[in-house]
Amino acid sequence: MKTGLVFHELYLWHHTGNHADYIPYGYPVEPLNHSESPDAKRRIKNLLEVSGLYEKLFKISPRKATKDEILYFHTENHFEKIKSLNNSITVDAGITAPTGIGTFDIALLATGGVLEATDKILEGKVNNAYALVRPPGHHAMPNRAMGFCIFGNAAIAGKHALKNKDLKKIAFVDWDVHHGNGTQAAFYDDPRALTISIHQDRNFPTNSGLISENGEGKGEGYNLNIPLPPGSGVGAYEEAFDRVVIPALYAYEPELIIVPSGFDGGAGDPIGRQMLTSEGFKSLTTKIMKAANDMCEGRILMTHEGGYSAATVPFFAHAVMETLANENMGIEDPFQNIIGNLGQQELQPHQDDLIKQVEKLLKKIK
Ligand SMILES: [Zn+2]
């Protein structure tokens, strides 16, 4: 089994500037770092190197996506706007999406990296791949940047697979703590993509990601949202996977599974309120891998999205990549025991009720 890794130093050079978390600075807000800084991502790459896992991964070199490829999902207006901002610093190029010098070029390199990973998987060069790219993509909408995201990396990879690689059906399992609204929008009326997002109930975007958003037209039934209550732990996530995500995948039988992978569902994230652990992320990865092995020769593409605790995120990401690669580097997550023993890690009744509501939608998937 081979696992691919997409990475480029320039991904860390996308500069989100001074903010306080995601709020622009300026009196009375003292300048601080932006939530979406390179720190967590740099530390993932560093942990992969010091554990030795980096050496075992198949390196996939990114390229810049072309304009035509960006237009698989975005409007020309959005492409030209981000291009025009390439030499300027903006506080906000959309909704909470700052850009720095060179962001346009780096965003093209992020999308292109994800496209290269898609090709390597579909050509059989690797079984699965993790695209450690930046800026992230799952909130970007056709006509605007949004939520730290510039271009919809995962959505564009899906469009590419359907358009150019002759796939008939693909599935997305977005486990970022925020709703994968961009990916949902990209395929909302398209039955060729099953889009699933498991996230914290109405965190970001505001009032987005409700159970009632179930697809429309020919895509009716093929968008599933699982808005878990804040405070959900490993038990709630595992139940939601066992009872909704995995049965949905088996009912649909995709030829490729794309996972917009945010680690902001981990305990301690500054802008998420869930309680996942390394062991939890490992367990969710194993469940998706089993489904992928049964249905689509193990083809899984993970695209990096959020995850803002620079201390814990590298351990979550390392655990996921070890699982994808079927390796054990002997790295113990020093946070595992502390956050794994938090109260209410097991399924709670109000979380069970929510999962029951989504289970009712499974019968619409054919
Ligand atoms: Zn997120």
Tab-separated table of C-alpha atoms and ligand atoms in Angstrom:
chain	number	residue	atom	x	y	z
A	1	MET	CA	0.000	0.000	0.000
A	2	LYS	CA	1.357	3.407	-0.997
A	3	THR	CA	0.267	6.698	0.478
A	4	GLY	CA	0.963	9.959	-1.304
A	5	LEU	CA	1.787	13.285	0.307
A	6	VAL	CA	1.416	16.673	-1.329
A	7	PHE	CA	3.405	19.463	0.276
A	8	HIS	CA	5.232	22.607	-0.818
A	9	GLU	CA	7.054	25.177	1.309
A	10	LEU	CA	5.109	27.957	-0.435
A	11	TYR	CA	1.920	26.689	1.200
A	12	LEU	CA	3.311	28.142	4.416
A	13	TRP	CA	4.025	31.508	2.787
A	14	HIS	CA	0.364	32.379	2.279
A	15	HIS	CA	0.197	35.220	4.775
A	16	THR	CA	-3.039	35.964	6.581
A	17	GLY	CA	-1.610	38.971	8.407
A	18	ASN	CA	-2.381	40.461	11.768
A	19	HIS	CA	-5.797	39.825	13.209
A	20	ALA	CA	-6.983	38.706	16.614
A	21	ASP	CA	-8.061	35.165	15.712
A	22	TYR	CA	-10.235	36.033	12.690
A	23	ILE	CA	-11.156	39.598	13.686
A	24	PRO	CA	-9.240	42.392	11.927
A	25	TYR	CA	-7.073	44.354	14.352
A	26	GLY	CA	-7.472	48.055	15.096
A	27	TYR	CA	-8.532	49.847	18.234
A	28	PRO	CA	-9.801	48.358	20.542
A	29	VAL	CA	-8.475	45.054	19.076
A	30	GLU	CA	-4.724	44.704	19.655
A	31	PRO	CA	-2.896	43.021	16.747
A	32	LEU	CA	-2.266	39.294	17.232
A	33	ASN	CA	-1.957	36.318	14.870
A	34	HIS	CA	-4.643	35.141	12.493
A	35	SER	CA	-6.252	31.787	13.371
A	36	GLU	CA	-5.284	30.385	9.980
A	37	SER	CA	-1.531	30.833	10.392
A	38	PRO	CA	1.067	28.412	8.981
A	39	ASP	CA	2.017	27.112	12.448
A	40	ALA	CA	-0.143	23.985	12.709
A	41	LYS	CA	0.653	22.988	9.131
A	42	ARG	CA	4.404	23.538	9.546
A	43	ARG	CA	4.353	21.441	12.712
A	44	ILE	CA	2.535	18.605	10.903
A	45	LYS	CA	5.295	18.524	8.287
A	46	ASN	CA	7.942	18.683	11.029
A	47	LEU	CA	6.405	15.839	13.035
A	48	LEU	CA	6.213	13.698	9.881
A	49	GLU	CA	9.950	14.300	9.410
A	50	VAL	CA	11.059	13.586	12.954
A	51	SER	CA	8.948	10.424	13.212
A	52	GLY	CA	10.328	9.110	9.917
A	53	LEU	CA	6.872	8.803	8.323
A	54	TYR	CA	7.739	11.534	5.800
A	55	GLU	CA	10.372	9.253	4.213
A	56	LYS	CA	7.857	6.469	3.747
A	57	LEU	CA	5.293	8.583	1.894
A	58	PHE	CA	5.230	8.895	-1.901
A	59	LYS	CA	5.935	12.556	-2.645
A	60	ILE	CA	3.552	14.156	-5.102
A	61	SER	CA	4.874	17.428	-6.538
A	62	PRO	CA	2.247	20.126	-6.854
A	63	ARG	CA	1.721	22.317	-9.897
A	64	LYS	CA	-0.377	25.413	-10.358
A	65	ALA	CA	-3.967	24.760	-11.344
A	66	THR	CA	-4.963	26.387	-14.630
A	67	LYS	CA	-7.673	28.993	-14.989
A	68	ASP	CA	-9.844	26.439	-16.795
A	69	GLU	CA	-9.538	24.088	-13.830
A	70	ILE	CA	-10.483	26.794	-11.315
A	71	LEU	CA	-13.512	27.558	-13.498
A	72	TYR	CA	-14.783	23.968	-13.052
A	73	PHE	CA	-16.304	25.406	-9.862
A	74	HIS	CA	-15.679	29.149	-9.664
A	75	THR	CA	-16.859	32.081	-11.723
A	76	GLU	CA	-14.460	34.024	-13.886
A	77	ASN	CA	-15.265	37.029	-11.710
A	78	HIS	CA	-13.913	35.258	-8.603
A	79	PHE	CA	-10.780	34.038	-10.403
A	80	GLU	CA	-10.010	37.529	-11.723
A	81	LYS	CA	-10.649	39.143	-8.350
A	82	ILE	CA	-8.164	36.889	-6.528
A	83	LYS	CA	-5.682	37.355	-9.397
A	84	SER	CA	-5.983	41.140	-9.096
A	85	LEU	CA	-5.192	40.915	-5.371
A	86	ASN	CA	-1.985	38.926	-5.890
A	87	ASN	CA	0.282	41.855	-5.120
A	88	SER	CA	-1.734	43.353	-2.318
A	89	ILE	CA	-2.625	42.574	1.255
A	90	THR	CA	-6.310	42.435	2.087
A	91	VAL	CA	-8.014	42.098	5.424
A	92	ASP	CA	-10.837	40.265	3.717
A	93	ALA	CA	-11.262	39.079	0.123
A	94	GLY	CA	-14.617	37.481	0.840
A	95	ILE	CA	-16.103	36.613	4.197
A	96	THR	CA	-13.264	36.278	6.736
A	97	ALA	CA	-10.785	35.347	3.999
A	98	PRO	CA	-7.653	37.503	4.133
A	99	THR	CA	-5.034	37.441	1.382
A	100	GLY	CA	-1.357	38.371	1.348
A	101	ILE	CA	1.314	38.954	-1.267
A	102	GLY	CA	1.305	35.979	-3.647
A	103	THR	CA	-1.865	34.391	-2.298
A	104	PHE	CA	-3.272	33.930	-5.820
A	105	ASP	CA	-0.210	31.944	-6.948
A	106	ILE	CA	-0.102	29.891	-3.759
A	107	ALA	CA	-3.830	29.145	-3.927
A	108	LEU	CA	-3.350	27.889	-7.509
A	109	LEU	CA	-0.521	25.678	-6.218
A	110	ALA	CA	-2.817	24.318	-3.497
A	111	THR	CA	-5.581	23.419	-5.942
A	112	GLY	CA	-3.050	22.045	-8.416
A	113	GLY	CA	-1.505	19.899	-5.678
A	114	VAL	CA	-4.881	18.382	-4.930
A	115	LEU	CA	-5.443	17.758	-8.668
A	116	GLU	CA	-2.067	16.008	-8.956
A	117	ALA	CA	-2.962	13.800	-5.985
A	118	THR	CA	-6.285	12.921	-7.635
A	119	ASP	CA	-4.460	11.859	-10.778
A	120	LYS	CA	-1.891	9.781	-8.896
A	121	ILE	CA	-4.672	7.918	-7.091
A	122	LEU	CA	-6.731	7.327	-10.230
A	123	GLU	CA	-3.641	6.225	-12.183
A	124	GLY	CA	-2.897	3.682	-9.443
A	125	LYS	CA	0.471	5.248	-8.510
A	126	VAL	CA	-0.742	5.497	-4.907
A	127	ASN	CA	-3.672	3.918	-3.065
A	128	ASN	CA	-4.534	7.033	-1.130
A	129	ALA	CA	-3.053	10.484	-0.546
A	130	TYR	CA	-2.991	13.372	1.909
A	131	ALA	CA	-2.726	16.844	0.375
A	132	LEU	CA	-1.202	19.044	3.092
A	133	VAL	CA	-2.110	22.223	1.243
A	134	ARG	CA	-2.823	25.805	2.217
A	135	PRO	CA	-4.906	27.954	1.824
A	136	PRO	CA	-7.797	25.603	2.574
A	137	GLY	CA	-10.841	25.328	0.316
A	138	HIS	CA	-14.085	23.838	1.611
A	139	HIS	CA	-15.842	27.149	2.425
A	140	ALA	CA	-15.032	28.891	-0.884
A	141	MET	CA	-18.161	29.556	-2.944
A	142	PRO	CA	-18.454	29.845	-6.726
A	143	ASN	CA	-18.258	33.638	-6.686
A	144	ARG	CA	-16.317	34.404	-3.523
A	145	ALA	CA	-13.650	33.473	-1.014
A	146	MET	CA	-15.001	32.564	2.402
A	147	GLY	CA	-13.855	31.332	5.800
A	148	PHE	CA	-10.064	31.464	5.134
A	149	CYS	CA	-10.659	29.588	1.833
A	150	ILE	CA	-9.769	30.970	-1.612
A	151	PHE	CA	-10.456	28.197	-4.162
A	152	GLY	CA	-12.490	25.039	-3.509
A	153	ASN	CA	-9.655	22.513	-3.667
A	154	ALA	CA	-11.699	19.388	-2.871
A	155	ALA	CA	-14.686	20.446	-4.998
A	156	ILE	CA	-12.434	21.127	-8.004
A	157	ALA	CA	-10.740	17.727	-7.545
A	158	GLY	CA	-14.184	16.113	-7.600
A	159	LYS	CA	-15.229	18.028	-10.732
A	160	HIS	CA	-11.956	16.974	-12.381
A	161	ALA	CA	-12.497	13.304	-11.533
A	162	LEU	CA	-16.003	13.357	-13.023
A	163	LYS	CA	-15.139	15.457	-16.068
A	164	ASN	CA	-11.744	14.148	-17.116
A	165	LYS	CA	-11.251	10.798	-15.447
A	166	ASP	CA	-14.454	9.101	-16.463
A	167	LEU	CA	-15.696	8.479	-12.927
A	168	LYS	CA	-19.450	8.176	-12.561
A	169	LYS	CA	-19.802	8.581	-8.793
A	170	ILE	CA	-17.698	10.164	-6.101
A	171	ALA	CA	-18.301	10.819	-2.402
A	172	PHE	CA	-17.112	13.460	0.023
A	173	VAL	CA	-16.822	12.943	3.783
A	174	ASP	CA	-15.989	16.342	5.279
A	175	TRP	CA	-14.999	15.965	8.943
A	176	ASP	CA	-13.811	19.552	9.479
A	177	VAL	CA	-15.677	21.002	12.493
A	178	HIS	CA	-17.218	23.639	10.211
A	179	HIS	CA	-19.799	22.952	7.531
A	180	GLY	CA	-18.376	22.073	4.112
A	181	ASN	CA	-20.691	24.595	2.468
A	182	GLY	CA	-18.588	25.142	-0.655
A	183	THR	CA	-18.384	21.457	-1.521
A	184	GLN	CA	-22.113	21.153	-0.826
A	185	ALA	CA	-22.829	24.047	-3.203
A	186	ALA	CA	-20.617	22.545	-5.924
A	187	PHE	CA	-22.720	19.372	-6.188
A	188	TYR	CA	-26.074	20.314	-4.616
A	189	ASP	CA	-28.128	19.306	-7.679
A	190	ASP	CA	-25.708	16.655	-8.951
A	191	PRO	CA	-26.388	12.980	-8.138
A	192	ARG	CA	-22.878	12.050	-9.314
A	193	ALA	CA	-21.508	13.224	-5.970
A	194	LEU	CA	-22.637	12.205	-2.502
A	195	THR	CA	-21.617	15.064	-0.235
A	196	ILE	CA	-21.541	14.369	3.506
A	197	SER	CA	-20.465	16.923	6.094
A	198	ILE	CA	-20.184	16.113	9.798
A	199	HIS	CA	-19.662	19.310	11.753
A	200	GLN	CA	-20.543	21.297	14.834
A	201	ASP	CA	-24.124	22.557	14.655
A	202	ARG	CA	-24.228	26.085	13.154
A	203	ASN	CA	-20.661	27.083	13.917
A	204	PHE	CA	-19.545	28.469	10.525
A	205	PRO	CA	-20.959	29.607	8.186
A	206	THR	CA	-23.796	31.031	10.257
A	207	ASN	CA	-26.982	28.933	10.045
A	208	SER	CA	-25.416	26.638	7.439
A	209	GLY	CA	-25.197	22.845	7.354
A	210	LEU	CA	-28.667	21.950	8.591
A	211	ILE	CA	-30.140	18.449	8.214
A	212	SER	CA	-32.826	19.906	5.938
A	213	GLU	CA	-30.162	20.783	3.323
A	214	ASN	CA	-30.520	17.434	1.577
A	215	GLY	CA	-29.805	18.298	-2.090
A	216	GLU	CA	-32.161	19.509	-4.799
A	217	GLY	CA	-33.360	18.510	-8.263
A	218	LYS	CA	-31.562	15.385	-9.426
A	219	GLY	CA	-29.260	15.769	-6.430
A	220	GLU	CA	-32.136	15.459	-3.940
A	221	GLY	CA	-31.086	13.020	-1.224
A	222	TYR	CA	-27.375	13.159	-2.082
A	223	ASN	CA	-26.294	15.803	0.409
A	224	LEU	CA	-26.161	14.774	4.052
A	225	ASN	CA	-25.394	17.104	6.917
A	226	ILE	CA	-24.694	15.783	10.401
A	227	PRO	CA	-24.666	18.886	12.627
A	228	LEU	CA	-23.482	17.358	15.906
A	229	PRO	CA	-24.116	19.399	19.060
A	230	PRO	CA	-21.112	21.230	20.525
A	231	GLY	CA	-19.283	19.031	23.029
A	232	SER	CA	-19.504	15.895	20.887
A	233	GLY	CA	-16.698	13.423	21.510
A	234	VAL	CA	-15.287	10.273	19.958
A	235	GLY	CA	-18.422	8.282	20.846
A	236	ALA	CA	-20.751	10.630	18.946
A	237	TYR	CA	-18.469	10.740	15.906
A	238	GLU	CA	-18.061	6.942	15.803
A	239	GLU	CA	-21.831	6.424	16.094
A	240	ALA	CA	-22.474	8.962	13.352
A	241	PHE	CA	-19.985	7.155	11.124
A	242	ASP	CA	-21.341	3.673	11.914
A	243	ARG	CA	-24.986	4.660	11.510
A	244	VAL	CA	-24.899	7.334	8.786
A	245	VAL	CA	-21.600	7.993	7.010
A	246	ILE	CA	-20.519	4.422	6.325
A	247	PRO	CA	-24.001	3.054	5.428
A	248	ALA	CA	-24.428	6.037	3.079
A	249	LEU	CA	-21.144	5.184	1.355
A	250	TYR	CA	-22.153	1.524	0.925
A	251	ALA	CA	-25.574	2.532	-0.426
A	252	TYR	CA	-23.981	4.910	-2.917
A	253	GLU	CA	-20.881	2.900	-3.950
A	254	PRO	CA	-18.518	5.726	-4.948
A	255	GLU	CA	-15.456	5.189	-7.115
A	256	LEU	CA	-13.399	7.703	-5.129
A	257	ILE	CA	-13.782	9.096	-1.602
A	258	ILE	CA	-12.575	12.644	-0.926
A	259	VAL	CA	-12.166	13.725	2.691
A	260	PRO	CA	-11.906	17.477	3.303
A	261	SER	CA	-9.869	16.956	6.451
A	262	GLY	CA	-9.966	19.576	9.163
A	263	PHE	CA	-8.564	18.840	12.590
A	264	ASP	CA	-10.578	21.583	14.281
A	265	GLY	CA	-12.965	18.891	15.564
A	266	GLY	CA	-10.145	17.973	17.931
A	267	ALA	CA	-10.426	18.798	21.623
A	268	GLY	CA	-8.945	22.187	22.439
A	269	ASP	CA	-9.369	23.826	19.074
A	270	PRO	CA	-9.750	27.589	19.466
A	271	ILE	CA	-12.641	27.833	16.976
A	272	GLY	CA	-14.305	24.433	17.405
A	273	ARG	CA	-16.034	22.914	20.406
A	274	GLN	CA	-15.775	19.164	19.768
A	275	MET	CA	-13.565	16.658	21.568
A	276	LEU	CA	-11.925	14.340	19.023
A	277	THR	CA	-8.580	12.724	19.855
A	278	SER	CA	-5.801	11.094	17.819
A	279	GLU	CA	-7.350	7.700	18.529
A	280	GLY	CA	-10.717	9.076	17.410
A	281	PHE	CA	-9.338	10.398	14.117
A	282	LYS	CA	-7.559	7.062	13.621
A	283	SER	CA	-10.818	5.195	14.162
A	284	LEU	CA	-12.740	7.371	11.669
A	285	THR	CA	-9.942	6.920	9.114
A	286	THR	CA	-10.047	3.135	9.566
A	287	LYS	CA	-13.811	3.099	8.965
A	288	ILE	CA	-13.494	5.081	5.723
A	289	MET	CA	-10.573	2.907	4.597
A	290	LYS	CA	-12.569	-0.285	5.073
A	291	ALA	CA	-15.412	1.126	2.970
A	292	ALA	CA	-12.945	2.339	0.327
A	293	ASN	CA	-11.238	-1.059	0.223
A	294	ASP	CA	-14.578	-2.802	-0.226
A	295	MET	CA	-15.862	-0.455	-2.916
A	296	CYS	CA	-13.184	1.492	-4.746
A	297	GLU	CA	-9.793	-0.170	-4.389
A	298	GLY	CA	-8.982	1.918	-1.347
A	299	ARG	CA	-9.047	5.219	-3.243
A	300	ILE	CA	-9.123	8.029	-0.669
A	301	LEU	CA	-7.958	11.611	-1.168
A	302	MET	CA	-7.696	13.812	1.908
A	303	THR	CA	-7.422	17.575	1.436
A	304	HIS	CA	-6.228	19.633	4.380
A	305	GLU	CA	-8.744	22.165	5.669
A	306	GLY	CA	-8.868	23.629	9.208
A	307	GLY	CA	-7.286	22.815	12.559
A	308	TYR	CA	-5.989	25.681	14.671
A	309	SER	CA	-4.425	24.251	17.802
A	310	ALA	CA	-0.797	24.202	16.710
A	311	ALA	CA	0.123	21.933	19.649
A	312	THR	CA	-2.403	19.123	19.108
A	313	VAL	CA	-3.120	19.191	15.355
A	314	PRO	CA	0.227	17.627	14.311
A	315	PHE	CA	-0.558	14.541	16.409
A	316	PHE	CA	-4.050	14.212	14.918
A	317	ALA	CA	-2.674	14.536	11.384
A	318	HIS	CA	0.192	12.126	12.076
A	319	ALA	CA	-2.257	9.525	13.395
A	320	VAL	CA	-4.418	9.847	10.262
A	321	MET	CA	-1.464	9.604	7.879
A	322	GLU	CA	0.004	6.610	9.756
A	323	THR	CA	-3.360	4.888	9.398
A	324	LEU	CA	-3.625	5.720	5.684
A	325	ALA	CA	-0.113	4.351	5.163
A	326	ASN	CA	-0.585	1.333	7.449
A	327	GLU	CA	2.523	2.329	9.396
A	328	ASN	CA	3.260	2.668	13.101
A	329	MET	CA	6.136	5.018	13.846
A	330	GLY	CA	5.897	4.560	17.606
A	331	ILE	CA	4.859	8.160	18.197
A	332	GLU	CA	2.593	8.527	21.197
A	333	ASP	CA	0.284	11.516	21.295
A	334	PRO	CA	1.011	13.139	24.675
A	335	PHE	CA	-2.479	14.721	24.618
A	336	GLN	CA	-4.330	11.431	24.087
A	337	ASN	CA	-4.808	10.439	27.733
A	338	ILE	CA	-5.776	13.903	28.879
A	339	ILE	CA	-8.341	14.692	26.184
A	340	GLY	CA	-9.409	11.061	25.788
A	341	ASN	CA	-10.501	11.053	29.431
A	342	LEU	CA	-12.598	14.214	29.210
A	343	GLY	CA	-16.144	13.730	30.455
A	344	GLN	CA	-18.834	12.870	27.877
A	345	GLN	CA	-16.480	11.371	25.307
A	346	GLU	CA	-19.107	8.633	24.997
A	347	LEU	CA	-22.354	9.135	23.032
A	348	GLN	CA	-24.886	11.319	24.850
A	349	PRO	CA	-28.686	11.050	24.443
A	350	HIS	CA	-29.081	14.413	22.700
A	351	GLN	CA	-26.355	13.437	20.231
A	352	ASP	CA	-28.098	10.109	19.640
A	353	ASP	CA	-31.334	11.983	18.861
A	354	LEU	CA	-29.568	14.085	16.239
A	355	ILE	CA	-28.013	11.031	14.567
A	356	LYS	CA	-31.450	9.353	14.488
A	357	GLN	CA	-32.833	12.306	12.515
A	358	VAL	CA	-30.121	11.993	9.849
A	359	GLU	CA	-30.488	8.196	9.667
A	360	LYS	CA	-34.004	8.729	8.271
A	361	LEU	CA	-32.515	10.302	5.129
A	362	LEU	CA	-30.441	7.229	4.221
A	363	LYS	CA	-33.279	5.573	2.327
A	364	LYS	CA	-33.108	8.314	-0.334
A	365	ILE	CA	-29.630	7.208	-1.441
A	366	LYS	CA	-29.632	4.747	-4.314
B	1	ZN	ZN	-12.893	24.356	9.974
